[in-house]
Amino acid sequence: MQSLHKLHFIDIKLGKSGQFSHVLICNPHWIIRWHQEQKTPGLVEANFNALLGRALDIGANDMLDTVAIPAVGVPPTPAQATLPTACVTVQNPKISARGRDLTYGPYAKVG
């Protein structure tokens, strides 16, 4: 399991059951393609080409997708939310907080 984690095939998280409580299995085609692009030692070019050819024969086009694999142990950066610099609330004195018209009827303010 540790080897699969180091090679990016799985991501593991601790939990109540121990070190391997939660395991995320990544698409092996994407991972093998990434290893081929990174020239990972031990990946035989002929084996990769055979896998690529067979994947294309059966219509597995995920071997052609571009996928970025983050480094192990590096948390993703959170998306930066665009927050408004100021919020202005304009109240109409003739409309209540519930949207009722206060100019006439049973909700009209007297005086």
PDB file of C-alpha atoms in Angstrom:
ATOM      1  CA  MET A   1       0.000   0.000   0.000  1.00  0.00           C
ATOM      2  CA  GLN A   2       2.857   2.380   0.804  1.00  0.00           C
ATOM      3  CA  SER A   3       4.433   1.698  -2.597  1.00  0.00           C
ATOM      4  CA  LEU A   4       1.155   2.438  -4.379  1.00  0.00           C
ATOM      5  CA  HIS A   5       0.903   5.659  -2.365  1.00  0.00           C
ATOM      6  CA  LYS A   6       4.470   6.720  -3.203  1.00  0.00           C
ATOM      7  CA  LEU A   7       3.799   6.028  -6.899  1.00  0.00           C
ATOM      8  CA  HIS A   8       0.573   8.147  -6.742  1.00  0.00           C
ATOM      9  CA  PHE A   9      -1.788   5.253  -7.545  1.00  0.00           C
ATOM     10  CA  ILE A  10      -3.643   5.733  -4.254  1.00  0.00           C
ATOM     11  CA  ASP A  11      -4.048   8.418  -1.610  1.00  0.00           C
ATOM     12  CA  ILE A  12      -4.394   7.258   1.989  1.00  0.00           C
ATOM     13  CA  LYS A  13      -5.778   8.987   5.069  1.00  0.00           C
ATOM     14  CA  LEU A  14      -5.755   8.004   8.722  1.00  0.00           C
ATOM     15  CA  GLY A  15      -8.987   7.099  10.430  1.00  0.00           C
ATOM     16  CA  LYS A  16     -10.537   5.019  13.195  1.00  0.00           C
ATOM     17  CA  SER A  17      -9.312   1.796  11.604  1.00  0.00           C
ATOM     18  CA  GLY A  18      -5.703   2.909  11.352  1.00  0.00           C
ATOM     19  CA  GLN A  19      -3.401   4.136   8.636  1.00  0.00           C
ATOM     20  CA  PHE A  20      -5.413   2.769   5.719  1.00  0.00           C
ATOM     21  CA  SER A  21      -8.923   3.693   6.877  1.00  0.00           C
ATOM     22  CA  HIS A  22      -9.592   5.825   3.830  1.00  0.00           C
ATOM     23  CA  VAL A  23      -8.079   5.036   0.435  1.00  0.00           C
ATOM     24  CA  LEU A  24      -8.718   6.936  -2.780  1.00  0.00           C
ATOM     25  CA  ILE A  25      -7.887   4.915  -5.891  1.00  0.00           C
ATOM     26  CA  CYS A  26      -6.760   7.097  -8.799  1.00  0.00           C
ATOM     27  CA  ASN A  27      -7.310   6.288 -12.471  1.00  0.00           C
ATOM     28  CA  PRO A  28      -4.338   3.996 -13.229  1.00  0.00           C
ATOM     29  CA  HIS A  29      -4.221   5.092 -16.882  1.00  0.00           C
ATOM     30  CA  TRP A  30      -3.630   8.700 -15.826  1.00  0.00           C
ATOM     31  CA  ILE A  31      -0.978   7.676 -13.312  1.00  0.00           C
ATOM     32  CA  ILE A  32       0.890   5.421 -15.741  1.00  0.00           C
ATOM     33  CA  ARG A  33       0.806   8.152 -18.372  1.00  0.00           C
ATOM     34  CA  TRP A  34       2.131  10.660 -15.834  1.00  0.00           C
ATOM     35  CA  HIS A  35       4.972   8.254 -14.922  1.00  0.00           C
ATOM     36  CA  GLN A  36       5.773   7.884 -18.623  1.00  0.00           C
ATOM     37  CA  GLU A  37       5.921  11.679 -19.044  1.00  0.00           C
ATOM     38  CA  GLN A  38       8.105  11.973 -15.913  1.00  0.00           C
ATOM     39  CA  LYS A  39      10.398   9.169 -17.156  1.00  0.00           C
ATOM     40  CA  THR A  40       9.988   7.260 -13.882  1.00  0.00           C
ATOM     41  CA  PRO A  41      12.719   4.599 -13.605  1.00  0.00           C
ATOM     42  CA  GLY A  42      11.349   1.081 -14.031  1.00  0.00           C
ATOM     43  CA  LEU A  43       8.611   1.937 -16.507  1.00  0.00           C
ATOM     44  CA  VAL A  44       9.439   0.041 -19.696  1.00  0.00           C
ATOM     45  CA  GLU A  45       8.611   2.037 -22.844  1.00  0.00           C
ATOM     46  CA  ALA A  46       7.495  -1.078 -24.754  1.00  0.00           C
ATOM     47  CA  ASN A  47       5.039  -2.001 -21.987  1.00  0.00           C
ATOM     48  CA  PHE A  48       3.651   1.531 -21.924  1.00  0.00           C
ATOM     49  CA  ASN A  49       3.198   1.514 -25.710  1.00  0.00           C
ATOM     50  CA  ALA A  50       1.420  -1.861 -25.527  1.00  0.00           C
ATOM     51  CA  LEU A  51      -0.920  -0.534 -22.813  1.00  0.00           C
ATOM     52  CA  LEU A  52      -1.574   2.649 -24.805  1.00  0.00           C
ATOM     53  CA  GLY A  53      -2.331   0.650 -27.953  1.00  0.00           C
ATOM     54  CA  ARG A  54      -4.714  -1.691 -26.142  1.00  0.00           C
ATOM     55  CA  ALA A  55      -6.453   1.206 -24.378  1.00  0.00           C
ATOM     56  CA  LEU A  56      -7.065   2.936 -27.699  1.00  0.00           C
ATOM     57  CA  ASP A  57      -8.301  -0.353 -29.231  1.00  0.00           C
ATOM     58  CA  ILE A  58     -11.019  -0.650 -26.602  1.00  0.00           C
ATOM     59  CA  GLY A  59     -11.895   3.068 -26.646  1.00  0.00           C
ATOM     60  CA  ALA A  60     -10.282   4.070 -23.347  1.00  0.00           C
ATOM     61  CA  ASN A  61      -9.496   7.637 -24.349  1.00  0.00           C
ATOM     62  CA  ASP A  62      -8.481   8.556 -20.805  1.00  0.00           C
ATOM     63  CA  MET A  63      -4.935   7.603 -21.805  1.00  0.00           C
ATOM     64  CA  LEU A  64      -4.940  10.725 -23.990  1.00  0.00           C
ATOM     65  CA  ASP A  65      -6.210  13.158 -21.322  1.00  0.00           C
ATOM     66  CA  THR A  66      -3.767  15.625 -19.799  1.00  0.00           C
ATOM     67  CA  VAL A  67      -3.720  15.221 -16.040  1.00  0.00           C
ATOM     68  CA  ALA A  68      -1.575  17.009 -13.461  1.00  0.00           C
ATOM     69  CA  ILE A  69      -0.658  14.791 -10.508  1.00  0.00           C
ATOM     70  CA  PRO A  70       0.343  16.725  -7.348  1.00  0.00           C
ATOM     71  CA  ALA A  71       3.298  15.665  -5.247  1.00  0.00           C
ATOM     72  CA  VAL A  72       2.591  13.295  -2.352  1.00  0.00           C
ATOM     73  CA  GLY A  73       1.947  15.131   0.891  1.00  0.00           C
ATOM     74  CA  VAL A  74       1.439  18.543  -0.703  1.00  0.00           C
ATOM     75  CA  PRO A  75      -2.012  19.865   0.177  1.00  0.00           C
ATOM     76  CA  PRO A  76      -3.891  21.679  -2.566  1.00  0.00           C
ATOM     77  CA  THR A  77      -4.065  25.440  -2.270  1.00  0.00           C
ATOM     78  CA  PRO A  78      -7.561  26.680  -1.471  1.00  0.00           C
ATOM     79  CA  ALA A  79      -9.322  28.699  -4.122  1.00  0.00           C
ATOM     80  CA  GLN A  80      -9.220  32.393  -3.426  1.00  0.00           C
ATOM     81  CA  ALA A  81     -12.740  33.677  -2.977  1.00  0.00           C
ATOM     82  CA  THR A  82     -13.483  37.176  -4.150  1.00  0.00           C
ATOM     83  CA  LEU A  83     -15.083  38.951  -1.253  1.00  0.00           C
ATOM     84  CA  PRO A  84     -16.883  42.263  -1.584  1.00  0.00           C
ATOM     85  CA  THR A  85     -14.961  45.153  -0.065  1.00  0.00           C
ATOM     86  CA  ALA A  86     -18.075  46.693   1.441  1.00  0.00           C
ATOM     87  CA  CYS A  87     -21.715  45.784   1.761  1.00  0.00           C
ATOM     88  CA  VAL A  88     -24.252  48.582   1.825  1.00  0.00           C
ATOM     89  CA  THR A  89     -27.836  47.974   2.880  1.00  0.00           C
ATOM     90  CA  VAL A  90     -30.316  50.573   1.768  1.00  0.00           C
ATOM     91  CA  GLN A  91     -33.613  50.512   3.589  1.00  0.00           C
ATOM     92  CA  ASN A  92     -36.783  51.965   2.194  1.00  0.00           C
ATOM     93  CA  PRO A  93     -38.674  53.490   5.142  1.00  0.00           C
ATOM     94  CA  LYS A  94     -41.967  52.618   3.424  1.00  0.00           C
ATOM     95  CA  ILE A  95     -41.145  48.881   3.190  1.00  0.00           C
ATOM     96  CA  SER A  96     -40.819  46.657   6.271  1.00  0.00           C
ATOM     97  CA  ALA A  97     -38.068  44.109   6.770  1.00  0.00           C
ATOM     98  CA  ARG A  98     -40.544  41.463   5.613  1.00  0.00           C
ATOM     99  CA  GLY A  99     -41.325  43.356   2.417  1.00  0.00           C
ATOM    100  CA  ARG A 100     -44.708  44.727   3.516  1.00  0.00           C
ATOM    101  CA  ASP A 101     -45.767  48.113   2.179  1.00  0.00           C
ATOM    102  CA  LEU A 102     -46.160  50.399   5.205  1.00  0.00           C
ATOM    103  CA  THR A 103     -47.719  53.383   3.411  1.00  0.00           C
ATOM    104  CA  TYR A 104     -51.331  52.179   3.738  1.00  0.00           C
ATOM    105  CA  GLY A 105     -53.452  49.331   5.028  1.00  0.00           C
ATOM    106  CA  PRO A 106     -53.196  47.480   8.325  1.00  0.00           C
ATOM    107  CA  TYR A 107     -49.394  47.908   8.443  1.00  0.00           C
ATOM    108  CA  ALA A 108     -49.389  51.681   7.924  1.00  0.00           C
ATOM    109  CA  LYS A 109     -47.418  53.650  10.463  1.00  0.00           C
ATOM    110  CA  VAL A 110     -49.443  56.327  12.178  1.00  0.00           C
ATOM    111  CA  GLY A 111     -47.801  59.618  13.031  1.00  0.00           C
TER     112      GLY A 111
END
